[in-house]
Short mmCIF file of C-alpha atoms in Angstrom, two decimals:
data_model
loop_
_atom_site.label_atom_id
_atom_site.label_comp_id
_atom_site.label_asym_id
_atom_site.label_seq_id
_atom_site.Cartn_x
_atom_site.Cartn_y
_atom_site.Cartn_z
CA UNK A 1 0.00 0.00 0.00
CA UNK A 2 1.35 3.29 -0.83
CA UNK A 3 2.02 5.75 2.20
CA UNK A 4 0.44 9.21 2.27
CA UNK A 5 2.48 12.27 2.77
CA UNK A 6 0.74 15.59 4.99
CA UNK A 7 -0.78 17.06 1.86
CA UNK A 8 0.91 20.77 2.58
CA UNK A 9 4.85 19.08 3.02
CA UNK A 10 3.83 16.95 -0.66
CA UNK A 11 2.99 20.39 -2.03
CA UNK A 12 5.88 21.95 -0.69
CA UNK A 13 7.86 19.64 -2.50
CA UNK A 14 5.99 19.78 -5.80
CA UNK A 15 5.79 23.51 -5.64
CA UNK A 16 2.29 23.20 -5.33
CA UNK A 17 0.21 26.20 -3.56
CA UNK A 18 -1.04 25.15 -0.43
CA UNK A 19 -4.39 27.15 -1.01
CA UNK A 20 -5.37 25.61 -4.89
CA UNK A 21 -8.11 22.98 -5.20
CA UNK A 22 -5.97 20.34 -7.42
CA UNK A 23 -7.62 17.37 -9.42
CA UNK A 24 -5.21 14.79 -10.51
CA UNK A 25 -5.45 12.75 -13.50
CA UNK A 26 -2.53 9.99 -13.76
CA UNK A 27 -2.82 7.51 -16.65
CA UNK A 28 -1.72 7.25 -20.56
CA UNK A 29 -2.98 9.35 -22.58
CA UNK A 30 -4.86 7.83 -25.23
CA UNK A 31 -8.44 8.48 -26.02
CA UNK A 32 -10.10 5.58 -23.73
CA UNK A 33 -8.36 7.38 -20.91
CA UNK A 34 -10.94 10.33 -21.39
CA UNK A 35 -8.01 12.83 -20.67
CA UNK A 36 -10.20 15.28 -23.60
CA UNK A 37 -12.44 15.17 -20.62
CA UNK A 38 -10.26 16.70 -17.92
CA UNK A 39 -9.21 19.46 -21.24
CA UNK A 40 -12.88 20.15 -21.53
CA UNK A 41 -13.64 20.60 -17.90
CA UNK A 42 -10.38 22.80 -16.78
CA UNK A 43 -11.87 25.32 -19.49
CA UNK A 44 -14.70 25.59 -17.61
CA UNK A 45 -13.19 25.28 -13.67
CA UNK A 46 -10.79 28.04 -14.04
CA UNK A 47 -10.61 27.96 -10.02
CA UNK A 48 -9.29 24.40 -10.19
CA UNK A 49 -5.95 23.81 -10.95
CA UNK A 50 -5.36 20.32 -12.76
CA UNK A 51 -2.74 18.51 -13.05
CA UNK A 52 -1.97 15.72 -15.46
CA UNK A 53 0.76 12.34 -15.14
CA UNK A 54 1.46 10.20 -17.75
CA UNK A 55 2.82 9.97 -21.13
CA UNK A 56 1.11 8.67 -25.05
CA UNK A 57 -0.26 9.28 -28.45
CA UNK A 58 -1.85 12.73 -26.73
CA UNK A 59 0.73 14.01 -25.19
CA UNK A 60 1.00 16.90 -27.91
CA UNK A 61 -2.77 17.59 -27.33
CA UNK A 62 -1.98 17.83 -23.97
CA UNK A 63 1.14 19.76 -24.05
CA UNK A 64 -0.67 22.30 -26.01
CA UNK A 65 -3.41 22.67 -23.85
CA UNK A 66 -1.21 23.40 -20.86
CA UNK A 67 0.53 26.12 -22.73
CA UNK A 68 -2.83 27.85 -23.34
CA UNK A 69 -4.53 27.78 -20.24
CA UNK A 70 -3.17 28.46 -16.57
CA UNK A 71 -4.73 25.78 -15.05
CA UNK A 72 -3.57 22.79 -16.74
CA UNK A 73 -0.02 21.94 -15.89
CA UNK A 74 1.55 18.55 -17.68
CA UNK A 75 3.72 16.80 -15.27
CA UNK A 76 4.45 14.13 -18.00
CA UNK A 77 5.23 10.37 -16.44
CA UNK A 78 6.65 10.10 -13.49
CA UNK A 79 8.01 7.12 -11.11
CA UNK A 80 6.36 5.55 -8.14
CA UNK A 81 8.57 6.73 -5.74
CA UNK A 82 7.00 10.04 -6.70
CA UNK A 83 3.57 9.40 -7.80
CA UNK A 84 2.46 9.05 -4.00
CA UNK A 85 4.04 12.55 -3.49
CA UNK A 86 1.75 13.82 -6.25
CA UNK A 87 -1.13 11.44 -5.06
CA UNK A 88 -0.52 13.27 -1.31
CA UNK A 89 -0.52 16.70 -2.94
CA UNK A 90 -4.29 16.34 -4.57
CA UNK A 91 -7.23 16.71 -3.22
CA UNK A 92 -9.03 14.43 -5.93
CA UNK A 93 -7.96 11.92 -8.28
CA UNK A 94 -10.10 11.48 -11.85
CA UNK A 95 -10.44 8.81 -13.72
CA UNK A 96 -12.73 9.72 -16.33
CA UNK A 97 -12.25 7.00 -18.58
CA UNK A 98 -15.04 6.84 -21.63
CA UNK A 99 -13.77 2.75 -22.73
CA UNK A 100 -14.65 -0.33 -20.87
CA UNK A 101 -11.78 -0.20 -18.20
CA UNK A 102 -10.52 -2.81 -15.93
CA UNK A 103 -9.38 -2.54 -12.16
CA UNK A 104 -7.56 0.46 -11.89
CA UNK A 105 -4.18 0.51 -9.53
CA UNK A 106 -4.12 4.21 -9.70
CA UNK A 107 -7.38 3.99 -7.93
CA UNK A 108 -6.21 1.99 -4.95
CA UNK A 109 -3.14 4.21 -4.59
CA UNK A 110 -4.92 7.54 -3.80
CA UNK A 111 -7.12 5.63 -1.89
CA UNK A 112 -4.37 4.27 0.06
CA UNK A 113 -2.99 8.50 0.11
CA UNK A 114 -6.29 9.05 1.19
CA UNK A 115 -7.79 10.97 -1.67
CA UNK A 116 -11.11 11.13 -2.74
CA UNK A 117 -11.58 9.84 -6.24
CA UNK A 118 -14.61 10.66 -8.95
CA UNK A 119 -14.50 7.64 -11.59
CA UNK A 120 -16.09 6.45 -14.12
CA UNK A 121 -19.45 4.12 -14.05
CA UNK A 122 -17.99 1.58 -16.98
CA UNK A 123 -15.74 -1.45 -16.46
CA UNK A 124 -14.42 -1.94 -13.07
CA UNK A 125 -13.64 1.32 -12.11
CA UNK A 126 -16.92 1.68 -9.75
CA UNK A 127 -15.72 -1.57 -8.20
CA UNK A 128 -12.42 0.04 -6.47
CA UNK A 129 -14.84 3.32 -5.41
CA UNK A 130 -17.21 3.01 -2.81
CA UNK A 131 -19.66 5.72 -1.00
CA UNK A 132 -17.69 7.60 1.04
CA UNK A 133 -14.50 7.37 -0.88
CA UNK A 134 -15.57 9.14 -4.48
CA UNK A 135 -17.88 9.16 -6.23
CA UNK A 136 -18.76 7.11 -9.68
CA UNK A 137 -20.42 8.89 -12.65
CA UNK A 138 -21.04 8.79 -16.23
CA UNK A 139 -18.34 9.79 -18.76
CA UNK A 140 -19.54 13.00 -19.33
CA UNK A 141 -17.40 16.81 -18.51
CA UNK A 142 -20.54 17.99 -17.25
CA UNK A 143 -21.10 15.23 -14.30
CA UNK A 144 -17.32 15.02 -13.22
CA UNK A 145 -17.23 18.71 -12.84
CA UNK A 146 -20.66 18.85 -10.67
CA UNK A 147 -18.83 15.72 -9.02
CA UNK A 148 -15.09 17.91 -8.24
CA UNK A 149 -17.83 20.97 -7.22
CA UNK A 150 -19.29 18.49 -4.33
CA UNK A 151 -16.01 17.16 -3.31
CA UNK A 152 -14.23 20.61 -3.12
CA UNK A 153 -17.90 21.77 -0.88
CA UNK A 154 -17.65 18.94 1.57
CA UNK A 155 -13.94 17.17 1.94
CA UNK A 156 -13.87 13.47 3.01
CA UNK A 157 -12.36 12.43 5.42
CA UNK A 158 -8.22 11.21 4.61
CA UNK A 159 -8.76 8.68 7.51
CA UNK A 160 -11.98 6.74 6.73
CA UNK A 161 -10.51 6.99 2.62
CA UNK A 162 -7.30 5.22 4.05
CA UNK A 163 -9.05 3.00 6.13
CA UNK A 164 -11.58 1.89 3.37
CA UNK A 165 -8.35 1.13 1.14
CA UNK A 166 -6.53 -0.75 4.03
CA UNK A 167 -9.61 -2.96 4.52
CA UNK A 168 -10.27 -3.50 0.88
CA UNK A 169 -7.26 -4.18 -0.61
CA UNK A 170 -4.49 -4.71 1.71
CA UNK A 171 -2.01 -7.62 1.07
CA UNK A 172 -2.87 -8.89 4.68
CA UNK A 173 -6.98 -8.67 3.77
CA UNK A 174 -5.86 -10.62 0.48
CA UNK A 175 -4.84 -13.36 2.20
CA UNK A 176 -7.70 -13.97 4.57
CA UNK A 177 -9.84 -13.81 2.00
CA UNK A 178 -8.16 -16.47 -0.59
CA UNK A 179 -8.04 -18.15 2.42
CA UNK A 180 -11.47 -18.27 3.67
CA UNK A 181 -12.54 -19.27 -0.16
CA UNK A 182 -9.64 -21.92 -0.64
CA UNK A 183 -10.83 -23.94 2.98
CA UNK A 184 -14.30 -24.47 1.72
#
């Protein structure tokens, strides 16, 4: 399980003001991905600063975009000794993916950070997200931006989101469970 950082000393190290509302998106950057999606909403959510990881076909589309408008900044890939840094930093990962998707790992590692995540409602993405951990909606700008707008009005807590990961998909929960369905 990934280990959060205190979300001002990530920023700190990223750079990051302390007072921005930051959405994260970390993932390639092909269509499927539904990074167009976060372009489409951080026209609209100039007061949200977003923030984008990864590395594909769209990464000129994506480059571009950050040069035009303030409030997208491309980070480009980055390694996972520093993606829980950025993860830490955030207050909400997206995943707007608009293709059937499987079980996401980013999802489990904000989770684990204790970040709040707003996902997707195809493939397995609303597995990984339960009700007081994100919130799962349909592909669409307009419902992950009213979804970012409810998060940024009421915060969840980092505690219960840690514990829900801990429980969920720890290595040590694994195991009991294989366990309990291998002994009947």
């Amino acid at each position: 399980m990934f280990k959060p950082i205190e979300r001002t000393a990530a920023r700190e190290r990223l750079g990051i003001d302390k007072s921005v509302f930051m959405v994260l998106f970390v993932g390639r950057l092909v269509e499927g991905k539904g990074v167009h999606i976060v372009l489409e909403i951080a026209k609209i959510m100039k007061d949200v600063e977003f923030y984008i990881i990864g590395d594909g076909p769209l990464r000129e589309d994506v480059t571009r975009a950050s040069l035009e408008a303030r409030n997208v900044h491309y980070v480009g890939p980055v390694n996972n000794l520093s993606l829980p840094v950025w993860l830490s930093a955030s207050n909400v990962l997206i995943v707007p993916s608009t293709g059937e998707e499987g079980f996401g790992r980013v999802i489990i590692e904000a989770l684990a950070c204790g970040i709040p995540v707003v996902g997707s409602n195809l493939g397995g993405i609303p597995e990984a997200i339960g009700p007081h951990v994100g919130k799962i909606v349909p592909p669409t700008p307009e419902e992950f931006m009213r979804a970012i707008r409810e998060i940024s009005r009421s915060p969840y807590s980092s505690q219960e989101i840690r514990r829900y990961a801990e429980e969920r998909f720890s290595i040590k929960n694994a195991e009991i469970i294989l366990r309990s369905l291998t002994d009947r």
